[in-house]
Amino acid sequence: MLRYTVKRLGSLLASLVVASLVIFACIEVVPGDPASFMLGINAQPDTVAALREELGLNRAPHERYIAWVSGLVTGDFGTSYTYRSPVSEIVVERLAISLPLAIYALSLTILVAFPVGILAATRRGSLTDISVMATTQLGVAIPNFWFALLMVLVFAVNLRWFSAGGFPGWDEGFLAAVKALTLPAIALALPQASILARVMRSSLLDTLSEDYIRTARAKGLTARQALRRHALRNALIPVLTIIGLQFSFLLAGAIIIENVFFLPGLGRLVFQAISQRDLIVVESVVMLLVFAVIIVNFLVDLAYAWVDPRLRSRT
Amino acid sequence: MTEEGLFRAALRSRNLVVGNLLAAAFAIGALLSFFWTPYDVTELAIATRLQAPSGVHWFGTDHFGRDILSMIMVGAQTSIAVAIVAVGIGMGIGVPLGLAAAARRGSLLDETIMRGNDLVFAFPSLLIAIMITTVFGPSALNAIIAIGIFNIPVFARLTRGAALPLWTRDYILSARVSGKGPVRISVEHILPNVTNLLIVQGTIQFSLGILAEAALSYVGLGVQPPTPSWGRMLADSQTLIAIAPHMAMFPGFAILLTVLGLNLAGDGLRDLLDPRIRNAQP
């Protein structure tokens, strides 16, 4: 296990280095240079020169790369050009919305997908199974931002149960904040829950046909007991991997969904930074999100190898 | 299975028939729009703006008085074109990479290709698509490139995985004995045997491409106005949803039905082309 962990840690570091190089290079190849890109075509030459100085663009690229990365490591993400405040402060502020939203959506995904997937697998071929498969097929195909719009139309415009968007802040009370995150979380969770329910179903169907389940039944366990004691635990392995992967989809999906509901989270920050051409924010926040995804994938890999010892020797 | 038998089995597969019909409906709409649409989508008619669906405008009109049915037909062109080219990029680069990795299994080349794939996989795709369009400006071309890049590892992995077991087969050995090199073997013997898998995956990536294009143009990073696109139409509908809900309905259903059609067709094709799955999942 130790050897496997060290090996995976090595490739984790390599991924992070390459990712940072790619993101840095993307910003480098901006038409013109970052300073004139940020200020637009009507900027005065001396303003551009001042910003070049501020951004350190007069230094060599490798010096700037090292400065950027060492800043990231020490928690100094630079200063936002439009907000005029440290990027790390803005990020922490925005995370207070995006992180609870992601956890909320992931919890909904699991709470819906598990029972639904198990139900469909245990009643394979029944009307329940067929309707689950049909509904999840729709859930996968529906664009989640459109689903979000429809929910706004029904629950905010017509029924007036929820507000159409915005976030009151955590100071306004826990319930009010959770209420504001409910529609966005459902919109984010729908496609993921559909995928996860399908994976849960097919994984459970696979394990239910294994010999050890027949043995368990033969020694007198009821179908329910065999399911709970033997099948579920084994079926969970592929399901856990998918949950890990879904984290990255939730992050990316949040960029779109936060825009539908005007939630001031990380996704909206990236998007606003793009339209304001605030490259410092874009560069650092994108790197942060990629970092989060790579770390989660790493943890999933480790958990997977811990559960299934065969994987350790394979790599 | 004979060709005729395969065709009969295809007709019996409900998924395949329904999926293909749905996908074909949109493809025909897109093709038709090159020659004819009920109304001109570039023509603004403020007098007849925000009209609900009626006999004159089947799907109603938008905030500029443009006919929504016509815009959906032209929007289908955009969606389909972006998704096709993106899948083409993924296949065109990913398949050769996968074939090469399989042919040189365990070599430095294999290792480099697969680690590179892992890296692209680790990036949240939409985020990088946004990054690319930020730097190079929002346009259909950049949306295609952004979506296409993330199709490369999908096809490379799939091809490598399917090709590896083939390399141990006897007919590959006899091809090697007869003096064929790895490139020729890959093209003449391996590729034809992985084509089925590639077609099925291609259908799935195609539907994901349509969703991705819609999402990108929804946030304004895809095709630029005045070219109609489904995602853009949904973005326009957002502020008017209380007074003109039809503006949000039709483009949304267009995306949903196209993606659903492609997914069903993909499922049906997989069942049809892979008898093992057909028997395992009744």
Coordinates of C-alpha atoms in Angstrom, one line a residue:
Chain A
M1 CA 0.0 0.0 0.0
L2 CA 2.8 2.4 0.9
R3 CA 4.6 1.8 -2.5
Y4 CA 1.3 2.3 -4.3
T5 CA 0.6 5.6 -2.4
V6 CA 4.1 6.9 -3.1
K7 CA 3.8 6.1 -6.8
R8 CA 0.3 7.7 -7.0
L9 CA 1.7 10.7 -5.1
G10 CA 4.4 11.1 -7.7
S11 CA 1.9 11.2 -10.6
L12 CA -0.3 13.5 -8.5
L13 CA 2.6 16.0 -8.3
A14 CA 3.4 15.6 -12.0
S15 CA -0.3 16.2 -12.9
L16 CA -0.3 19.4 -10.8
V17 CA 2.9 20.7 -12.4
V18 CA 1.7 20.0 -15.9
A19 CA -1.7 21.5 -15.1
S20 CA -0.1 24.7 -13.7
L21 CA 2.1 24.9 -16.8
V22 CA -0.9 24.5 -19.1
I23 CA -2.9 27.2 -17.3
F24 CA 0.1 29.5 -17.2
A25 CA 0.8 29.0 -20.9
C26 CA -2.9 29.7 -21.7
I27 CA -2.6 33.1 -20.1
E28 CA 0.8 33.7 -21.7
V29 CA -0.6 33.3 -25.2
V30 CA -3.3 35.8 -24.7
P31 CA -3.4 38.0 -27.8
G32 CA -1.1 41.0 -27.2
D33 CA 0.0 40.7 -23.6
P34 CA -2.1 40.1 -20.4
A35 CA -1.9 43.8 -19.4
S36 CA -3.3 45.2 -22.7
F37 CA -5.8 42.3 -22.8
M38 CA -7.1 43.2 -19.4
L39 CA -7.3 46.9 -20.1
G40 CA -8.9 46.6 -23.6
I41 CA -8.0 48.3 -26.8
N42 CA -8.8 51.9 -25.7
A43 CA -6.3 51.9 -22.8
Q44 CA -3.6 54.7 -22.6
P45 CA -0.1 53.4 -23.2
D46 CA 1.1 54.6 -19.8
T47 CA -1.8 52.8 -18.0
V48 CA -0.8 49.6 -19.8
A49 CA 2.8 50.2 -18.8
A50 CA 1.8 50.7 -15.2
L51 CA -0.2 47.4 -15.2
R52 CA 2.7 45.6 -16.8
E53 CA 4.9 46.8 -14.0
E54 CA 2.3 45.8 -11.4
L55 CA 1.8 42.3 -12.9
G56 CA 5.6 41.9 -13.2
L57 CA 5.3 41.3 -16.9
N58 CA 8.7 42.8 -17.5
R59 CA 10.3 39.8 -15.9
A60 CA 11.1 36.6 -17.9
P61 CA 8.3 34.0 -18.2
H62 CA 10.0 31.4 -16.1
E63 CA 10.5 33.9 -13.3
R64 CA 6.9 34.8 -13.4
Y65 CA 5.8 31.1 -13.4
I66 CA 7.9 30.4 -10.3
A67 CA 6.6 33.5 -8.6
W68 CA 3.0 32.5 -9.4
V69 CA 3.4 28.9 -8.2
S70 CA 5.3 29.8 -5.0
G71 CA 2.5 32.3 -4.3
L72 CA -0.1 29.6 -4.8
V73 CA 1.8 27.2 -2.4
T74 CA 2.0 29.9 0.3
G75 CA -1.6 31.0 -0.2
D76 CA -0.8 34.2 -1.9
F77 CA -3.0 34.1 -5.1
G78 CA -2.2 37.7 -6.1
T79 CA -4.5 40.7 -6.1
S80 CA -7.6 40.9 -8.3
Y81 CA -7.4 43.8 -10.7
T82 CA -11.1 44.6 -10.7
Y83 CA -11.9 43.9 -7.0
R84 CA -8.6 45.4 -5.8
S85 CA -8.5 42.9 -3.0
P86 CA -6.4 39.7 -2.5
V87 CA -7.8 36.8 -4.6
S88 CA -7.4 34.4 -1.7
E89 CA -9.9 36.6 0.3
I90 CA -12.4 36.6 -2.5
V91 CA -12.1 32.9 -3.0
V92 CA -12.7 32.1 0.7
E93 CA -15.8 34.3 0.5
R94 CA -17.1 32.6 -2.6
L95 CA -16.3 29.1 -1.3
A96 CA -18.8 29.7 1.5
I97 CA -21.4 29.3 -1.1
S98 CA -19.9 26.9 -3.6
L99 CA -18.7 24.3 -1.2
P100 CA -22.1 23.9 0.7
L101 CA -23.8 23.9 -2.7
A102 CA -21.5 21.0 -3.9
I103 CA -22.0 19.1 -0.7
Y104 CA -25.8 19.7 -0.8
A105 CA -26.0 18.5 -4.5
L106 CA -23.8 15.5 -3.8
S107 CA -25.9 14.5 -0.8
L108 CA -29.1 14.8 -2.8
T109 CA -27.4 12.7 -5.6
I110 CA -26.6 9.9 -3.2
L111 CA -29.8 10.1 -1.3
V112 CA -31.8 9.7 -4.5
A113 CA -29.6 7.4 -6.5
F114 CA -28.9 4.7 -3.9
P115 CA -32.5 3.7 -3.0
V116 CA -33.6 4.1 -6.6
G117 CA -30.8 2.1 -8.0
I118 CA -31.3 -0.7 -5.4
L119 CA -35.0 -0.7 -6.0
A120 CA -34.6 -1.1 -9.8
A121 CA -32.0 -3.8 -9.4
T122 CA -34.0 -5.9 -6.9
R123 CA -37.1 -5.6 -9.1
R124 CA -35.4 -6.1 -12.4
G125 CA -37.7 -6.1 -15.3
S126 CA -40.7 -4.9 -13.3
L127 CA -42.7 -1.7 -14.0
T128 CA -40.6 0.0 -11.3
D129 CA -37.4 -0.9 -13.0
I130 CA -38.6 0.2 -16.4
S131 CA -39.9 3.5 -15.1
V132 CA -36.6 4.1 -13.2
M133 CA -34.6 3.4 -16.4
A134 CA -36.9 5.7 -18.5
T135 CA -36.7 8.5 -15.9
T136 CA -32.9 8.3 -15.6
Q137 CA -32.6 8.2 -19.4
L138 CA -34.4 11.6 -19.4
G139 CA -32.3 12.8 -16.4
V140 CA -29.1 12.2 -18.3
A141 CA -30.4 13.9 -21.5
I142 CA -31.8 17.0 -19.9
P143 CA -29.5 20.1 -20.0
N144 CA -29.3 21.0 -16.3
F145 CA -29.4 24.7 -16.8
W146 CA -32.7 24.3 -18.7
F147 CA -34.1 22.2 -15.9
A148 CA -33.0 25.0 -13.6
L149 CA -34.9 27.5 -15.7
L150 CA -38.0 25.3 -15.6
M151 CA -37.8 25.0 -11.8
V152 CA -37.5 28.8 -11.6
L153 CA -40.7 29.1 -13.8
V154 CA -42.6 26.6 -11.7
F155 CA -41.4 27.1 -8.1
A156 CA -40.4 30.8 -8.2
V157 CA -42.5 32.5 -10.8
N158 CA -45.8 30.5 -10.5
L159 CA -45.9 29.0 -7.0
R160 CA -43.6 31.5 -5.4
W161 CA -42.1 28.9 -3.0
F162 CA -38.6 30.0 -3.7
S163 CA -36.9 33.1 -4.9
A164 CA -35.7 33.1 -8.5
G165 CA -32.1 33.6 -7.5
G166 CA -29.6 35.3 -5.4
F167 CA -28.2 34.4 -2.0
P168 CA -29.2 36.1 1.3
G169 CA -25.9 35.2 3.0
W170 CA -25.3 32.8 5.9
D171 CA -25.9 35.7 8.4
E172 CA -29.6 35.7 7.4
G173 CA -30.1 32.4 9.1
F174 CA -29.2 28.8 8.2
L175 CA -32.7 27.9 6.8
A176 CA -32.9 30.9 4.5
A177 CA -29.5 30.1 3.1
V178 CA -30.3 26.5 2.6
K179 CA -33.5 27.4 0.9
A180 CA -31.7 29.7 -1.6
L181 CA -29.4 26.7 -2.4
T182 CA -32.2 24.2 -2.8
L183 CA -33.2 24.7 -6.4
P184 CA -29.6 25.0 -7.6
A185 CA -28.6 21.8 -5.7
I186 CA -31.5 19.9 -7.3
A187 CA -30.5 21.2 -10.8
L188 CA -26.9 20.1 -10.2
A189 CA -28.0 16.8 -8.7
L190 CA -30.5 15.6 -11.3
P191 CA -28.1 14.4 -14.1
Q192 CA -25.6 13.1 -11.5
A193 CA -28.3 11.2 -9.6
S194 CA -29.6 9.7 -12.9
I195 CA -26.1 8.5 -13.8
L196 CA -25.4 7.2 -10.3
A197 CA -28.7 5.3 -10.1
R198 CA -27.9 3.5 -13.3
V199 CA -24.4 2.6 -12.1
M200 CA -25.8 1.4 -8.8
R201 CA -28.4 -0.7 -10.6
S202 CA -26.0 -2.4 -13.0
S203 CA -23.3 -2.9 -10.4
L204 CA -25.8 -4.5 -8.0
L205 CA -27.2 -6.7 -10.8
D206 CA -23.6 -7.9 -11.5
T207 CA -22.9 -8.8 -7.9
L208 CA -26.4 -10.4 -7.4
S209 CA -25.5 -12.9 -10.1
E210 CA -22.3 -13.9 -8.4
D211 CA -21.8 -17.4 -7.0
Y212 CA -21.4 -16.2 -3.4
I213 CA -24.9 -14.7 -3.4
R214 CA -26.2 -18.1 -4.4
T215 CA -24.2 -19.7 -1.6
A216 CA -25.6 -17.1 0.8
R217 CA -29.1 -17.9 -0.3
A218 CA -28.4 -21.6 -0.1
K219 CA -27.3 -21.4 3.4
G220 CA -30.6 -19.9 4.3
L221 CA -30.4 -16.1 4.1
T222 CA -33.4 -14.3 2.7
A223 CA -33.0 -12.3 -0.4
R224 CA -33.0 -9.1 1.7
Q225 CA -30.3 -10.5 4.1
A226 CA -28.1 -11.6 1.2
L227 CA -28.5 -8.2 -0.4
R228 CA -27.6 -6.3 2.8
R229 CA -24.8 -8.5 4.0
H230 CA -23.0 -9.4 0.8
A231 CA -24.3 -7.8 -2.4
L232 CA -24.5 -4.1 -1.5
R233 CA -21.0 -3.9 0.0
N234 CA -19.4 -5.4 -3.1
A235 CA -21.6 -3.4 -5.5
L236 CA -20.4 -0.1 -3.8
I237 CA -16.9 -0.3 -5.2
P238 CA -17.7 1.0 -8.8
V239 CA -20.3 3.3 -7.3
L240 CA -17.7 5.0 -5.1
T241 CA -15.4 5.7 -8.1
I242 CA -18.3 7.3 -10.0
I243 CA -19.1 9.5 -6.9
G244 CA -15.4 10.7 -7.0
L245 CA -15.6 11.5 -10.7
Q246 CA -18.9 13.3 -10.2
F247 CA -17.2 15.8 -7.9
S248 CA -15.5 17.3 -10.9
F249 CA -18.7 17.5 -12.8
L250 CA -20.4 19.2 -9.9
L251 CA -17.6 21.8 -9.8
A252 CA -17.8 22.5 -13.5
G253 CA -21.6 22.3 -13.5
A254 CA -21.7 24.9 -10.7
I255 CA -20.2 27.5 -13.1
I256 CA -23.3 27.3 -15.3
I257 CA -25.9 26.7 -12.5
E258 CA -24.6 29.6 -10.3
N259 CA -25.1 31.8 -13.3
V260 CA -28.7 30.7 -13.7
F261 CA -29.5 31.5 -10.1
F262 CA -27.2 34.5 -9.7
L263 CA -25.4 32.8 -6.8
P264 CA -22.2 34.6 -5.9
G265 CA -20.1 31.5 -5.8
L266 CA -16.7 30.4 -7.3
G267 CA -18.3 29.5 -10.6
R268 CA -19.9 33.0 -11.0
L269 CA -16.6 34.5 -9.9
V270 CA -14.7 32.7 -12.7
F271 CA -17.4 33.8 -15.2
Q272 CA -17.4 37.4 -14.0
A273 CA -13.6 37.5 -14.0
I274 CA -13.7 36.3 -17.6
S275 CA -16.0 39.1 -18.8
Q276 CA -14.0 41.6 -16.8
R277 CA -10.8 40.2 -18.3
D278 CA -9.4 39.8 -14.8
L279 CA -6.8 37.2 -15.7
I280 CA -5.3 37.0 -12.2
V281 CA -8.5 35.8 -10.8
V282 CA -9.2 33.4 -13.8
E283 CA -5.7 31.9 -13.6
S284 CA -5.7 31.3 -9.8
V285 CA -9.3 30.1 -9.5
V286 CA -9.0 27.7 -12.4
M287 CA -5.8 26.3 -10.9
L288 CA -7.6 25.9 -7.6
L289 CA -10.5 24.0 -9.1
V290 CA -8.2 21.8 -11.1
F291 CA -6.2 21.2 -7.9
A292 CA -9.4 20.2 -6.1
V293 CA -10.4 17.7 -8.8
I294 CA -6.9 16.2 -9.0
I295 CA -6.8 15.7 -5.2
V296 CA -10.3 14.1 -5.1
N297 CA -9.3 11.7 -7.9
F298 CA -6.2 10.9 -6.0
L299 CA -8.1 10.2 -2.8
V300 CA -10.6 8.0 -4.8
D301 CA -7.8 6.0 -6.3
L302 CA -6.3 5.5 -2.8
A303 CA -9.7 4.5 -1.3
Y304 CA -10.2 2.1 -4.2
A305 CA -6.8 0.4 -3.8
W306 CA -7.5 0.2 -0.1
V307 CA -10.8 -1.6 -0.7
D308 CA -9.5 -3.8 -3.5
P309 CA -6.0 -5.0 -2.9
R310 CA -5.6 -6.4 -6.4
L311 CA -5.3 -2.9 -7.8
R312 CA -2.2 -2.1 -5.8
S313 CA -0.1 -4.7 -7.6
R314 CA -1.4 -3.8 -11.0
T315 CA 0.2 -0.4 -11.2
Chain B
M1 CA -25.0 -12.3 -38.1
T2 CA -25.8 -11.7 -41.8
E3 CA -26.4 -8.2 -43.0
E4 CA -30.1 -8.9 -43.4
G5 CA -30.3 -10.5 -40.0
L6 CA -28.6 -7.5 -38.5
F7 CA -31.1 -5.2 -40.2
R8 CA -34.0 -7.2 -38.8
A9 CA -32.6 -7.1 -35.3
A10 CA -32.1 -3.3 -35.7
L11 CA -35.7 -2.9 -36.5
R12 CA -36.7 -5.0 -33.5
S13 CA -34.7 -2.8 -31.1
R14 CA -37.1 -0.2 -29.8
N15 CA -34.2 2.0 -28.5
L16 CA -32.5 2.1 -31.8
V17 CA -35.6 2.9 -33.8
V18 CA -36.9 5.6 -31.5
G19 CA -33.4 7.0 -31.0
N20 CA -32.7 7.1 -34.7
L21 CA -36.0 8.7 -35.5
L22 CA -35.5 11.5 -33.0
A23 CA -31.9 12.1 -34.2
A24 CA -33.0 12.0 -37.8
A25 CA -35.8 14.5 -37.2
F26 CA -33.3 17.1 -36.0
A27 CA -30.8 16.2 -38.7
I28 CA -33.5 16.7 -41.4
G29 CA -34.6 20.0 -39.7
A30 CA -31.0 21.2 -39.9
L31 CA -30.5 20.1 -43.5
L32 CA -33.8 21.7 -44.5
S33 CA -32.9 25.0 -42.9
F34 CA -30.0 25.4 -45.4
F35 CA -32.6 25.9 -48.1
W36 CA -35.8 26.9 -46.4
T37 CA -37.1 28.0 -43.0
P38 CA -40.7 29.2 -42.3
Y39 CA -39.3 32.7 -41.6
D40 CA -36.0 34.5 -42.1
V41 CA -34.0 34.3 -38.8
T42 CA -32.1 37.5 -39.4
E43 CA -35.2 39.5 -39.9
L44 CA -36.4 41.5 -36.8
A45 CA -40.1 42.2 -36.5
I46 CA -40.6 44.1 -33.3
A47 CA -44.3 44.5 -33.9
T48 CA -44.8 40.7 -33.5
R49 CA -42.4 40.2 -30.6
L50 CA -43.0 37.7 -27.8
Q51 CA -46.0 36.1 -29.4
A52 CA -47.2 32.8 -28.0
P53 CA -47.4 29.7 -30.2
S54 CA -50.1 30.1 -32.9
G55 CA -51.0 28.9 -36.4
V56 CA -48.8 31.7 -37.9
H57 CA -45.8 31.1 -35.6
W58 CA -46.0 27.4 -34.5
F59 CA -43.5 27.9 -31.7
G60 CA -44.1 31.6 -31.1
T61 CA -41.7 34.5 -31.5
D62 CA -38.8 35.8 -29.4
H63 CA -38.0 39.2 -28.0
F64 CA -37.0 40.5 -31.5
G65 CA -40.0 39.0 -33.2
R66 CA -38.0 36.2 -34.8
D67 CA -39.8 32.9 -35.5
I68 CA -38.7 30.3 -32.9
L69 CA -39.3 27.3 -35.1
S70 CA -37.0 28.7 -37.8
M71 CA -34.4 29.6 -35.1
I72 CA -34.5 26.0 -33.8
M73 CA -34.0 24.6 -37.3
V74 CA -31.0 26.8 -37.9
G75 CA -29.8 26.2 -34.3
A76 CA -29.7 22.5 -35.1
Q77 CA -27.1 23.2 -37.7
T78 CA -24.8 24.8 -35.1
S79 CA -25.3 22.0 -32.5
I80 CA -24.8 19.2 -35.0
A81 CA -21.8 20.8 -36.7
V82 CA -20.0 21.6 -33.5
A83 CA -20.6 18.1 -32.1
I84 CA -19.6 16.3 -35.3
V85 CA -16.4 18.2 -35.6
A86 CA -15.6 17.8 -31.9
V87 CA -16.2 14.0 -32.2
G88 CA -14.1 14.0 -35.4
I89 CA -11.2 15.7 -33.5
G90 CA -11.5 13.2 -30.7
M91 CA -11.5 10.2 -33.1
G92 CA -9.0 11.6 -35.5
I93 CA -6.4 12.1 -32.8
G94 CA -7.5 9.7 -30.1
V95 CA -7.8 6.5 -32.2
P96 CA -4.3 6.6 -33.7
L97 CA -2.9 7.4 -30.3
G98 CA -4.7 4.4 -28.8
L99 CA -3.6 2.1 -31.7
A100 CA 0.0 3.2 -31.2
A101 CA -0.1 2.7 -27.5
A102 CA -1.5 -0.8 -27.9
A103 CA 1.0 -1.7 -30.6
R104 CA 3.9 -0.6 -28.4
R105 CA 2.4 -1.9 -25.1
G106 CA 4.5 -1.1 -22.0
S107 CA 6.9 1.2 -24.0
L108 CA 7.8 4.7 -23.1
L109 CA 5.4 5.8 -25.9
D110 CA 2.5 3.9 -24.4
E111 CA 3.3 5.3 -20.9
T112 CA 3.5 8.9 -22.3
I113 CA 0.2 8.6 -24.2
M114 CA -1.7 7.1 -21.3
R115 CA -0.3 9.6 -18.7
G116 CA -1.2 12.4 -21.0
N117 CA -4.7 11.1 -21.2
D118 CA -5.0 10.9 -17.5
L119 CA -4.0 14.5 -17.3
V120 CA -6.6 15.7 -19.7
F121 CA -9.2 13.6 -17.9
A122 CA -8.3 15.2 -14.6
F123 CA -9.2 18.7 -15.9
P124 CA -12.8 19.7 -15.4
S125 CA -13.6 19.9 -19.1
L126 CA -16.1 22.7 -19.0
L127 CA -13.6 24.8 -17.0
I128 CA -10.9 24.4 -19.6
A129 CA -13.4 25.0 -22.4
I130 CA -14.2 28.3 -20.7
M131 CA -10.5 29.0 -20.3
I132 CA -9.9 28.5 -24.0
T133 CA -12.7 30.6 -25.1
T134 CA -11.6 33.3 -22.6
V135 CA -8.2 33.5 -24.1
F136 CA -9.0 33.1 -27.8
G137 CA -12.4 34.8 -27.7
P138 CA -15.8 33.2 -27.8
S139 CA -16.6 31.6 -31.2
A140 CA -17.9 28.4 -32.7
L141 CA -14.4 27.3 -33.7
N142 CA -13.0 27.7 -30.1
A143 CA -16.0 25.8 -28.7
I144 CA -15.3 23.0 -31.1
I145 CA -11.6 22.8 -30.2
A146 CA -12.4 23.0 -26.5
I147 CA -15.0 20.2 -26.7
G148 CA -12.9 18.2 -29.1
I149 CA -9.7 18.1 -26.9
F150 CA -11.7 16.3 -24.2
N151 CA -12.9 13.7 -26.7
I152 CA -9.3 12.7 -27.4
P153 CA -8.5 10.7 -24.2
V154 CA -11.9 9.0 -24.4
F155 CA -11.2 7.5 -27.8
A156 CA -7.5 6.9 -27.0
R157 CA -8.4 4.8 -23.9
L158 CA -11.2 3.0 -25.6
T159 CA -9.1 2.1 -28.6
R160 CA -6.1 1.0 -26.6
G161 CA -8.3 -1.1 -24.2
A162 CA -10.0 -2.8 -27.1
A163 CA -6.9 -3.3 -29.2
L164 CA -4.7 -4.8 -26.4
P165 CA -6.4 -8.3 -26.3
L166 CA -6.5 -8.4 -30.1
W167 CA -2.7 -8.3 -30.3
T168 CA -2.4 -11.7 -28.7
R169 CA -4.7 -13.3 -31.3
D170 CA -3.5 -15.9 -33.7
Y171 CA -4.5 -14.0 -36.8
I172 CA -2.3 -11.0 -35.7
L173 CA 0.6 -13.4 -35.1
S174 CA 0.2 -14.8 -38.7
A175 CA 0.0 -11.2 -40.0
R176 CA 3.3 -10.5 -38.2
V177 CA 4.9 -13.7 -39.6
S178 CA 3.9 -12.7 -43.1
G179 CA 6.0 -9.5 -42.6
K180 CA 3.4 -6.8 -41.8
G181 CA 4.6 -4.0 -39.6
P182 CA 2.8 -2.6 -36.6
V183 CA 1.3 0.3 -38.5
R184 CA -0.1 -2.0 -41.2
I185 CA -1.4 -4.5 -38.7
S186 CA -3.1 -1.7 -36.7
V187 CA -4.8 -0.3 -39.8
E188 CA -5.7 -3.6 -41.5
H189 CA -6.5 -5.9 -38.6
I190 CA -7.0 -4.0 -35.4
L191 CA -9.0 -1.0 -36.5
P192 CA -11.8 -3.0 -38.3
N193 CA -12.3 -5.0 -35.1
V194 CA -12.7 -2.0 -32.9
T195 CA -14.9 0.0 -35.2
N196 CA -18.2 -1.1 -33.6
L197 CA -17.0 0.1 -30.2
L198 CA -15.9 3.4 -31.7
I199 CA -19.3 3.9 -33.4
V200 CA -21.1 3.4 -30.1
Q201 CA -18.8 5.7 -28.2
G202 CA -19.0 8.2 -31.0
T203 CA -22.8 8.4 -30.6
I204 CA -22.4 9.0 -26.8
Q205 CA -19.7 11.7 -27.3
F206 CA -21.9 13.3 -30.0
S207 CA -24.7 13.7 -27.5
L208 CA -22.3 15.0 -24.8
G209 CA -20.9 17.5 -27.4
I210 CA -24.4 18.8 -28.0
L211 CA -24.9 19.3 -24.3
A212 CA -21.5 21.0 -23.9
E213 CA -22.1 23.3 -26.9
A214 CA -25.5 24.3 -25.4
A215 CA -23.9 25.0 -22.0
L216 CA -21.1 27.1 -23.6
S217 CA -23.4 29.2 -25.7
Y218 CA -25.8 29.6 -22.8
V219 CA -23.0 31.4 -20.9
G220 CA -22.2 33.3 -24.0
L221 CA -18.9 31.5 -24.9
G222 CA -20.1 29.6 -27.9
V223 CA -21.5 30.7 -31.3
Q224 CA -22.0 34.4 -31.3
P225 CA -25.2 36.3 -32.3
P226 CA -26.9 36.7 -34.7
T227 CA -26.2 33.0 -35.5
P228 CA -29.0 31.2 -33.7
S229 CA -28.0 28.5 -31.2
W230 CA -30.1 26.6 -28.7
G231 CA -28.1 27.5 -25.7
R232 CA -28.1 31.2 -26.7
M233 CA -31.9 31.1 -27.1
L234 CA -32.2 29.7 -23.6
A235 CA -30.0 32.5 -22.2
D236 CA -32.2 35.0 -24.0
S237 CA -35.3 33.5 -22.5
Q238 CA -34.1 33.6 -19.0
T239 CA -35.1 37.2 -18.1
L240 CA -38.4 36.9 -20.0
I241 CA -39.4 33.6 -18.6
A242 CA -42.3 35.0 -16.6
I243 CA -44.0 36.7 -19.6
A244 CA -42.9 34.4 -22.5
P245 CA -42.3 30.9 -21.1
H246 CA -42.5 29.5 -24.6
M247 CA -39.2 31.0 -25.4
A248 CA -37.6 28.7 -22.8
M249 CA -39.6 25.6 -23.7
F250 CA -38.9 24.9 -27.3
P251 CA -35.1 25.2 -27.4
G252 CA -34.9 23.2 -24.2
F253 CA -37.0 20.4 -25.7
A254 CA -34.9 20.5 -28.9
I255 CA -31.7 19.8 -26.8
L256 CA -33.4 17.2 -24.6
L257 CA -34.9 15.3 -27.5
T258 CA -31.7 15.3 -29.7
V259 CA -29.6 14.1 -26.8
L260 CA -32.2 11.6 -25.7
G261 CA -32.4 10.3 -29.3
L262 CA -28.6 9.9 -29.6
N263 CA -28.3 8.2 -26.2
L264 CA -31.1 5.7 -27.1
A265 CA -29.5 5.1 -30.5
G266 CA -26.1 4.5 -28.7
D267 CA -27.7 2.1 -26.3
G268 CA -29.5 0.3 -29.1
L269 CA -26.3 0.1 -31.2
R270 CA -24.3 -1.3 -28.3
D271 CA -26.9 -4.0 -27.7
L272 CA -27.0 -4.8 -31.4
L273 CA -23.3 -4.8 -32.1
D274 CA -22.1 -6.5 -28.9
P275 CA -23.9 -9.9 -28.4
R276 CA -22.3 -10.4 -25.0
I277 CA -24.0 -7.3 -23.6
R278 CA -27.2 -8.3 -25.4
N279 CA -27.3 -11.6 -23.6
A280 CA -26.1 -10.1 -20.2
Q281 CA -28.7 -7.4 -20.0
P282 CA -32.1 -8.5 -21.1

